[in-house]
Amino acid sequence: MRLRICTWNVNSVRLRVEQVARFVAEQQPDVLCMQEIKCQAPEFPREAFEAMGLPHLAIAGQKGWHGVATASRLPLEPGADWGACREGHARSVAVKVQGVEIQNFYIPAGGDIPDRTLNPKFDHKLDFLERLSAKAAAAGPKAPLVITGDFNVAPGEFDVWSHKQMLKIVSHTPIELAAIEKLRASAGFVDLVRETTPDPTKLFSWWSYRAADFRASNRGLRLDHIWATPALHAQAFAGRGAEARIHDDVRAWERPSDHAPVIADLAL
Amino acid sequence: MRLRICTWNVNSVRLRVEQVARFVAEQQPDVLCMQEIKCQAPEFPREAFEAMGLPHLAIAGQKGWHGVATASRLPLEPGADWGACREGHARSVAVKVQGVEIQNFYIPAGGDIPDRTLNPKFDHKLDFLERLSAKAAAAGPKAPLVITGDFNVAPGEFDVWSHKQMLKIVSHTPIELAAIEKLRASAGFVDLVRETTPDPTKLFSWWSYRAADFRASNRGLRLDHIWATPALHAQAFAGRGAEARIHDDVRAWERPSDHAPVIADLAL
DNA sequence: GGCGTTCACG
DNA sequence: CGTGAACGCC
């Protein structure tokens, strides 16, 4: 079977249900991992997701900020909580579906100053990444595991509109690049979108709301990722390469999220 | 010629331009008197009104609150400012069109407690009404004058969903009923909607947002009025009665104002 | 620039 | 309930 996994920072699920419903109708993901739902679990628009054909929900919500949820066409089992957030924010939710564990993360943005001694938010981001690395290493490359979400890091030179300029900006600083590479290497994860479309093609999944015309300036970043362990990758893409892409057309819809959805198709 | 005058508390003109454009396209008012535009004059969506065929504008705006504007198909001359608002709010704008003076008011709501000694907002409302009465008396019954707007008073027993219950509620208390009757009598104004549809037919132009289904509960008030002096009434409705009505269907549109527009057709 | 918050207002 | 305001966050 095909398992279509999607990650999307929706920037308020209540405000964006219609766009989510349209995207789900058009692309038919089997599992939709959302970040920044910005509501508590009881406020989550369950009925709308039932109507979309994604009735199985795992929600980690909190008031106003952050919040993640995974919605599925197929029944979900709970996954292990990796306890990555030292601040107690609702930034991760784990599920198991069709024998695959899917860890859905909203990694802290990290504020403006890329110095962990000066900026507690940046310290928190790095701490979060370090905790993920430890858990992923413990899981190992043979686990049938996907980690996905808004990682708030653009890992590669071709994941930012200007590598040179972005090296000074939180999301692409050398310390973050080292931390995200350490996370990737911890279980040998394969970045499915980048495997599908290798360097040097530039790929972005986020564009600031501040640009009048995001297409024209195209100052994007690739912050949203779907990573598979080597064992799962071998199983899901036996012989072929990964099939994953960013649906950047969605960023041009009416009242969009600042993030575009990302889809990967696993053959299980 | 027919002069179609409309009054409408739009509750934010910037948020409601589309509904205003639809209503103007459907009903073709010649003069549209708006209240609660909730913006400063430079923020007023002039282009949208030009596109609607109402390019002539008289705007009294302020930041965030209140604000009135009169938009016209025909050129406007400025009318005399009656200086009714002691607080300096943008609550009135006066124009002359086709020889008729149109005074557009957003009379203060007056807070919750109907006691001028305890509640400065209620005192302000009564002061505003008293100042209007003095100015209207000075203008006299022979002036070609319309006063219109959101008066925030339901003057008659059949202008409220429950006369008995509303007598204790600001907008229909005995002291307000006396003040609004004094204003009416000051120049012998004719209430064009009530003349068109006499007592005991209940007529409302406002329904609270708080009711889930405003039609079902129908706890409305008639707060929005178009009043003509006797001389203008005699000229505009010679022989016949007035032709004025409340477009309450608009209250059921998507994202509506809590007030419905009111139209009167004058034959000049 | 577009989300959430709390607040005042109607 | 649904507008504005000011503020925090990304």
XYZ file of C-alpha atoms (C1' of nucleotides) in Angstrom:
556
model
C 0.000 0.000 0.000
C 0.890 3.651 -0.407
C 1.188 5.657 2.799
C 1.095 9.372 1.958
C 2.528 11.400 4.827
C 2.167 15.169 4.926
C 3.667 17.770 7.252
C 2.237 21.271 7.388
C 2.695 24.161 9.776
C -0.864 25.493 9.427
C -0.453 28.596 11.634
C -3.788 28.218 13.468
C -5.857 25.196 12.545
C -9.114 26.919 13.408
C -8.401 29.779 11.034
C -7.137 27.452 8.318
C -9.619 24.521 8.307
C -10.944 25.426 4.882
C -7.515 25.509 3.278
C -6.627 22.246 5.018
C -9.851 20.651 3.752
C -9.128 21.819 0.211
C -5.578 20.477 0.351
C -6.679 17.158 1.801
C -9.375 16.795 -0.862
C -6.868 17.524 -3.597
C -3.892 15.507 -2.335
C -5.491 12.813 -0.181
C -2.760 12.417 2.434
C -3.181 9.375 4.660
C -1.458 11.016 7.594
C -1.371 14.784 8.107
C 1.116 16.108 10.674
C 0.302 19.687 11.634
C 2.220 22.237 13.651
C 1.197 25.536 15.206
C -2.401 24.483 15.605
C -2.600 27.281 18.208
C -5.435 25.830 20.210
C -6.157 23.480 23.058
C -7.272 19.932 22.260
C -10.962 20.555 23.080
C -10.955 23.498 20.654
C -9.590 21.410 17.775
C -12.092 21.260 14.856
C -12.610 17.500 15.014
C -15.778 17.429 12.915
C -14.022 19.124 10.003
C -11.289 16.472 10.039
C -13.865 13.705 10.206
C -15.533 15.233 7.180
C -12.150 15.335 5.398
C -11.729 11.608 5.912
C -9.059 12.001 8.594
C -11.044 11.005 11.681
C -8.183 9.537 13.716
C -6.523 12.280 15.707
C -3.606 12.650 18.079
C -3.558 16.159 19.474
C -1.067 17.929 21.732
C -2.550 21.372 22.247
C -2.076 24.340 24.493
C -3.597 27.758 24.806
C -2.703 30.223 22.089
C 0.739 29.054 21.048
C 2.469 26.103 19.456
C 0.434 22.891 19.454
C 0.779 19.916 17.120
C -1.663 17.336 15.842
C -1.547 14.281 13.617
C -4.688 13.376 11.674
C -5.045 10.061 9.910
C -7.291 8.163 7.551
C -6.187 4.952 9.294
C -6.439 4.142 12.982
C -3.588 5.465 15.114
C -1.751 3.930 18.012
C 0.064 6.254 20.369
C 3.829 6.533 19.928
C 6.436 7.110 22.613
C 6.812 10.675 23.835
C 10.440 11.703 23.356
C 10.198 14.469 25.989
C 12.184 16.875 23.851
C 10.706 20.116 25.181
C 12.163 21.223 28.491
C 9.641 24.105 28.684
C 6.564 21.896 28.658
C 5.279 23.357 25.396
C 2.990 21.299 23.152
C 5.641 20.736 20.493
C 5.501 17.029 19.744
C 3.056 14.233 19.213
C 3.906 10.642 18.331
C 1.776 8.013 16.594
C 2.134 4.608 15.045
C 0.328 3.747 11.840
C 0.783 0.679 9.637
C 3.768 -0.302 11.754
C 5.517 3.033 11.195
C 6.221 5.382 14.082
C 5.710 9.021 13.130
C 7.187 11.671 15.409
C 5.686 15.079 14.649
C 7.698 18.055 15.960
C 7.439 21.804 16.124
C 11.012 22.704 16.979
C 11.411 26.135 18.651
C 12.137 29.011 16.268
C 14.862 30.225 18.614
C 14.494 34.005 18.655
C 16.757 36.460 16.872
C 20.172 36.208 18.506
C 22.114 33.046 17.618
C 23.921 32.760 20.950
C 22.794 30.301 23.576
C 24.338 32.255 26.443
C 22.572 35.488 25.449
C 19.297 34.110 24.145
C 17.356 31.520 26.171
C 15.123 30.751 23.164
C 18.134 29.808 21.079
C 19.414 27.678 23.935
C 16.041 25.980 24.098
C 16.137 25.254 20.371
C 19.560 23.654 20.606
C 18.574 21.722 23.709
C 15.504 20.442 21.869
C 17.662 19.310 18.935
C 20.136 17.644 21.274
C 17.380 15.728 23.030
C 16.004 14.589 19.675
C 19.456 13.381 18.623
C 19.786 11.299 21.763
C 16.349 9.709 21.296
C 16.915 9.064 17.588
C 20.282 7.464 18.297
C 18.577 5.218 20.843
C 15.932 4.239 18.288
C 18.600 3.494 15.726
C 18.685 3.222 11.921
C 16.693 -0.011 11.854
C 13.585 1.407 13.499
C 10.576 1.871 11.193
C 10.549 5.546 12.053
C 9.726 8.889 10.467
C 10.523 12.194 12.131
C 8.758 15.136 10.579
C 7.477 18.606 11.225
C 8.580 22.209 11.281
C 12.218 21.852 12.290
C 12.843 25.627 12.010
C 16.221 24.827 10.464
C 17.139 24.983 6.782
C 19.832 22.285 6.751
C 21.565 22.787 3.419
C 23.080 25.475 1.281
C 20.280 25.040 -1.266
C 17.541 25.151 1.383
C 17.823 28.952 1.702
C 17.506 31.777 -0.795
C 20.992 33.038 0.125
C 23.362 30.731 1.957
C 25.844 33.550 2.555
C 23.321 35.993 3.995
C 21.410 33.386 5.970
C 24.481 32.072 7.824
C 24.006 34.964 10.257
C 20.279 34.436 10.650
C 18.680 32.017 13.108
C 17.470 28.932 11.139
C 20.684 28.631 9.123
C 23.556 29.518 11.486
C 26.560 27.167 11.624
C 25.671 25.981 15.118
C 22.166 25.026 13.979
C 23.512 23.363 10.833
C 25.802 21.274 13.028
C 22.953 20.410 15.402
C 20.577 19.386 12.638
C 23.282 17.326 10.920
C 23.964 15.613 14.218
C 20.251 14.799 14.466
C 20.205 13.477 10.890
C 23.286 11.329 11.494
C 22.023 10.045 14.858
C 19.874 7.412 13.116
C 21.137 7.936 9.580
C 17.903 9.669 8.538
C 17.165 10.257 4.867
C 15.716 13.671 4.013
C 13.026 12.505 1.586
C 12.389 15.805 -0.195
C 16.078 16.465 -0.740
C 16.613 12.937 -1.976
C 13.773 13.387 -4.444
C 15.166 16.720 -5.654
C 18.910 16.784 -5.024
C 21.223 19.756 -4.684
C 21.758 22.245 -6.255
C 18.035 22.758 -6.882
C 16.771 25.309 -4.382
C 13.791 24.160 -2.360
C 11.771 26.228 0.113
C 8.750 25.431 2.274
C 8.370 28.760 4.085
C 8.154 32.364 2.944
C 7.673 35.327 5.304
C 4.307 37.036 5.346
C 6.162 40.337 5.148
C 7.054 40.055 1.483
C 4.376 41.678 -0.645
C 4.848 39.060 -3.401
C 6.566 35.942 -2.086
C 7.015 34.546 -5.598
C 8.722 37.688 -6.852
C 11.270 38.075 -4.055
C 11.342 34.291 -3.372
C 13.281 34.688 -0.138
C 12.229 31.306 1.145
C 13.626 28.688 3.498
C 13.133 24.923 3.661
C 12.151 24.453 7.291
C 9.647 21.602 7.014
C 10.960 18.090 6.698
C 10.090 14.415 6.436
C 12.963 12.180 7.425
C 12.970 8.375 7.336
C 15.372 5.899 8.955
C 17.514 3.879 6.526
C 15.543 0.708 7.225
C 12.218 2.380 6.504
C 13.674 4.088 3.463
C 14.912 0.761 2.097
C 11.497 -0.751 2.664
C 9.459 2.130 1.320
C 11.541 3.020 -1.717
C 13.073 -0.343 -2.594
C 15.088 0.141 -5.756
C 13.543 3.535 -6.596
C 14.304 6.844 -4.897
C 11.994 8.682 -2.543
C 8.913 10.473 -3.827
C 8.439 13.623 -1.882
C 7.704 17.221 -2.713
C 6.713 20.626 -1.419
C 3.290 21.910 -2.466
C 4.310 25.534 -2.761
C 1.222 26.457 -4.797
C -0.684 26.339 -1.497
C 1.398 29.282 -0.255
C -0.312 31.394 -2.959
C -3.870 30.536 -1.875
C -6.134 33.040 -0.150
C -5.163 33.738 3.464
C -2.450 31.074 3.464
C -0.191 29.764 6.166
C 3.341 31.072 5.779
C 4.419 27.413 5.417
C 3.621 25.145 2.473
C 2.651 21.493 3.006
C 5.209 18.786 2.252
C 4.236 15.283 1.117
C 6.129 11.992 0.938
C 4.704 8.729 -0.438
C 5.932 5.560 1.256
C 5.278 2.175 -0.354
C 4.632 -0.240 2.478
C -36.019 62.830 -9.601
C -35.823 60.100 -7.013
C -33.295 60.638 -4.219
C -32.687 57.319 -2.460
C -31.153 57.919 0.956
C -29.714 55.053 2.972
C -28.436 54.916 6.549
C -26.314 51.985 7.722
C -24.171 51.389 10.756
C -21.583 49.255 8.974
C -19.461 48.378 12.035
C -16.060 48.897 10.327
C -16.164 50.050 6.735
C -12.841 48.406 5.928
C -14.056 45.011 7.090
C -17.430 45.440 5.398
C -16.620 46.951 1.980
C -17.720 43.836 0.147
C -21.108 43.719 1.820
C -21.527 47.457 1.248
C -20.651 47.035 -2.437
C -23.161 44.202 -2.795
C -25.899 46.218 -1.115
C -25.154 49.308 -3.197
C -25.195 47.241 -6.397
C -28.530 45.705 -5.447
C -30.315 48.770 -4.080
C -28.593 51.678 -5.823
C -28.829 54.289 -3.074
C -27.959 57.812 -4.211
C -26.694 58.819 -0.787
C -25.285 56.324 1.730
C -24.887 57.565 5.305
C -22.617 55.243 7.284
C -21.839 55.068 10.974
C -19.106 53.266 12.887
C -16.700 53.351 9.983
C -13.993 52.771 12.645
C -11.143 54.337 10.730
C -9.466 57.627 10.082
C -10.305 59.481 6.891
C -7.035 58.540 5.117
C -7.789 54.862 5.804
C -11.261 55.051 4.248
C -11.544 52.711 1.205
C -12.194 55.509 -1.309
C -11.461 53.435 -4.410
C -14.086 50.855 -3.478
C -16.709 53.588 -3.167
C -15.675 55.093 -6.486
C -16.090 51.642 -8.014
C -19.565 51.394 -6.433
C -20.614 54.620 -8.131
C -20.541 56.657 -4.918
C -17.420 58.755 -5.520
C -18.445 61.856 -3.581
C -17.444 61.446 0.051
C -17.763 63.390 3.272
C -15.818 61.608 5.991
C -15.491 62.321 9.705
C -13.099 59.660 10.945
C -11.040 58.933 14.015
C -8.758 56.147 15.134
C -10.446 52.895 16.003
C -13.862 54.016 17.168
C -17.011 55.744 15.927
C -16.539 57.606 12.659
C -19.233 58.536 10.125
C -19.176 59.046 6.385
C -21.645 60.013 3.705
C -21.050 58.673 0.192
C -22.970 59.991 -2.782
C -23.585 59.384 -6.455
C -24.131 63.140 -6.855
C -21.737 65.915 -5.888
C -21.886 66.983 -2.257
C -21.662 70.376 -0.663
C -20.647 70.540 2.974
C -23.443 71.056 5.489
C -23.272 72.953 8.781
C -21.663 71.124 11.678
C -24.153 71.014 14.567
C -21.422 70.503 17.153
C -23.471 67.893 18.982
C -20.606 65.890 20.474
C -19.066 67.427 23.541
C -16.365 64.735 23.633
C -14.930 65.562 20.234
C -15.764 62.132 18.801
C -16.313 61.725 15.057
C -20.069 61.224 15.377
C -21.572 63.538 12.770
C -21.085 64.657 9.225
C -23.319 67.042 7.299
C -23.796 67.377 3.555
C -26.102 69.100 1.091
C -27.242 67.314 -2.031
C -29.950 68.398 -4.492
C -30.878 71.218 -2.114
C -31.447 68.829 0.792
C -29.299 69.007 3.920
C -28.499 65.572 5.312
C -27.208 65.356 8.872
C -25.672 61.940 9.531
C -25.297 61.058 13.223
C -23.893 58.264 15.334
C -25.503 59.054 18.665
C -23.651 57.607 21.685
C -24.889 54.210 22.866
C -24.834 55.438 26.441
C -23.426 52.546 28.464
C -25.438 50.217 30.665
C -26.759 52.295 33.541
C -29.623 54.643 32.603
C -28.721 57.366 35.093
C -26.912 60.507 34.014
C -25.493 61.183 37.458
C -23.988 57.699 37.756
C -23.040 57.067 34.144
C -21.127 59.718 32.173
C -21.825 57.874 28.907
C -25.553 58.097 29.487
C -25.156 61.771 30.329
C -23.247 62.246 27.101
C -26.004 60.566 25.119
C -28.680 62.812 26.599
C -26.493 65.878 26.134
C -26.000 64.904 22.485
C -29.757 64.546 22.006
C -30.400 67.888 23.709
C -27.906 69.653 21.482
C -29.535 68.091 18.423
C -32.965 69.272 19.593
C -31.727 72.836 19.934
C -30.158 72.822 16.480
C -33.182 71.209 14.874
C -35.509 73.723 16.524
C -33.332 76.499 15.144
C -33.484 74.961 11.661
C -37.257 74.700 11.943
C -39.921 72.625 10.168
C -39.570 74.470 6.872
C -35.908 73.594 6.321
C -35.260 71.053 3.543
C -33.562 68.808 6.083
C -33.059 65.124 6.807
C -31.531 63.864 10.023
C -30.479 60.261 9.883
C -28.137 57.695 11.347
C -27.780 55.336 14.259
C -29.702 57.170 16.973
C -29.208 54.360 19.492
C -32.786 54.897 20.646
C -35.823 52.794 19.756
C -38.490 55.522 19.967
C -41.726 53.586 20.002
C -43.406 50.661 21.691
C -43.286 48.688 18.435
C -39.631 49.498 17.795
C -38.493 46.935 20.370
C -39.081 43.219 20.748
C -40.488 43.748 24.253
C -41.591 47.213 25.301
C -42.062 46.123 28.884
C -38.652 44.500 29.264
C -36.796 47.154 27.292
C -38.054 50.070 29.389
C -35.247 49.254 31.830
C -32.590 48.902 29.156
C -30.573 51.773 27.701
C -31.972 52.560 24.214
C -35.599 52.413 25.339
C -35.740 53.956 28.831
C -38.404 56.580 29.525
C -35.823 59.372 29.749
C -34.470 58.459 26.303
C -37.962 58.143 24.869
C -38.695 61.652 26.131
C -35.425 62.992 24.730
C -35.932 61.440 21.305
C -39.551 62.655 21.180
C -38.319 66.124 22.058
C -35.855 65.908 19.173
C -38.590 64.727 16.826
C -40.936 67.492 17.891
C -38.230 70.187 17.743
C -38.687 70.508 13.971
C -41.751 68.309 13.611
C -39.720 65.528 11.980
C -41.485 62.676 10.226
C -40.057 59.217 10.893
C -40.161 57.898 7.327
C -39.935 54.173 8.093
C -42.625 54.315 10.738
C -44.872 56.369 8.492
C -44.433 53.782 5.747
C -45.210 50.922 8.136
C -47.339 52.246 11.007
C -47.811 50.828 14.486
C -48.489 48.167 15.649
C -46.197 46.418 13.141
C -42.917 45.687 14.851
C -39.843 46.975 13.029
C -36.214 46.384 13.957
C -32.951 47.506 12.367
C -30.503 46.012 14.876
C -30.022 42.580 16.381
C -27.250 41.689 18.839
C -24.388 39.560 17.612
C -24.795 37.506 20.765
C -27.911 35.690 19.603
C -27.013 32.452 17.828
C -29.949 32.838 15.411
C -31.200 36.420 15.278
C -34.260 35.441 13.232
C -35.321 32.757 15.696
C -35.099 34.862 18.859
C -35.820 38.117 16.959
C -34.880 40.301 19.891
C -34.330 43.346 17.721
C -34.502 47.103 18.143
C -35.168 49.882 15.653
C -32.231 52.186 16.279
C -31.538 53.482 12.762
C -33.692 56.270 11.444
C -34.359 58.636 8.569
C -36.331 61.670 9.628
C -37.518 64.478 7.341
C -38.828 67.936 8.220
C -42.521 68.538 7.425
C -41.644 70.833 4.511
C -39.344 68.262 2.942
C -41.879 65.526 3.608
C -44.618 67.514 1.888
C -42.336 68.097 -1.088
C -40.980 64.567 -1.327
C -44.176 62.615 -0.720
C -46.830 65.029 -2.039
C -50.190 63.266 -1.775
C -48.670 59.830 -1.166
C -47.077 58.550 2.033
C -43.368 57.982 2.580
C -41.576 55.060 0.992
C -39.004 53.736 3.393
C -37.993 50.341 4.629
C -35.431 48.314 6.548
C -33.404 45.807 4.536
C -33.231 43.197 7.253
C -32.196 40.447 4.818
C -28.724 42.025 4.885
C -28.439 41.129 8.580
C -28.451 37.463 7.496
C -25.544 37.810 5.052
C -22.099 36.354 5.774
C -20.143 38.319 8.388
C -22.787 41.034 8.648
C -22.932 44.259 10.557
C -25.226 43.992 13.574
C -27.288 46.784 11.969
C -29.372 46.480 8.808
C -29.454 49.283 6.218
C -32.521 51.537 6.024
C -33.641 53.208 2.795
C -36.031 56.074 2.061
C -36.955 57.294 -1.428
C -37.590 61.016 -1.742
C -39.229 62.409 -4.893
C -37.638 65.774 -5.525
C 2.345 40.790 7.894
C -0.510 37.822 10.142
C -1.266 34.961 13.923
C -2.445 34.501 19.150
C -3.393 37.221 23.846
C -6.197 40.588 26.966
C -8.802 44.562 27.201
C -12.890 47.968 26.235
C -17.046 48.626 23.828
C -21.628 47.625 22.080
C -20.270 37.873 19.386
C -17.417 40.652 16.894
C -15.215 44.890 16.376
C -11.163 47.987 17.622
C -6.463 48.549 20.701
C -1.673 47.156 22.225
C 1.555 43.586 22.821
C 4.369 39.123 21.866
C 5.909 35.953 18.580
C 7.570 34.115 14.228
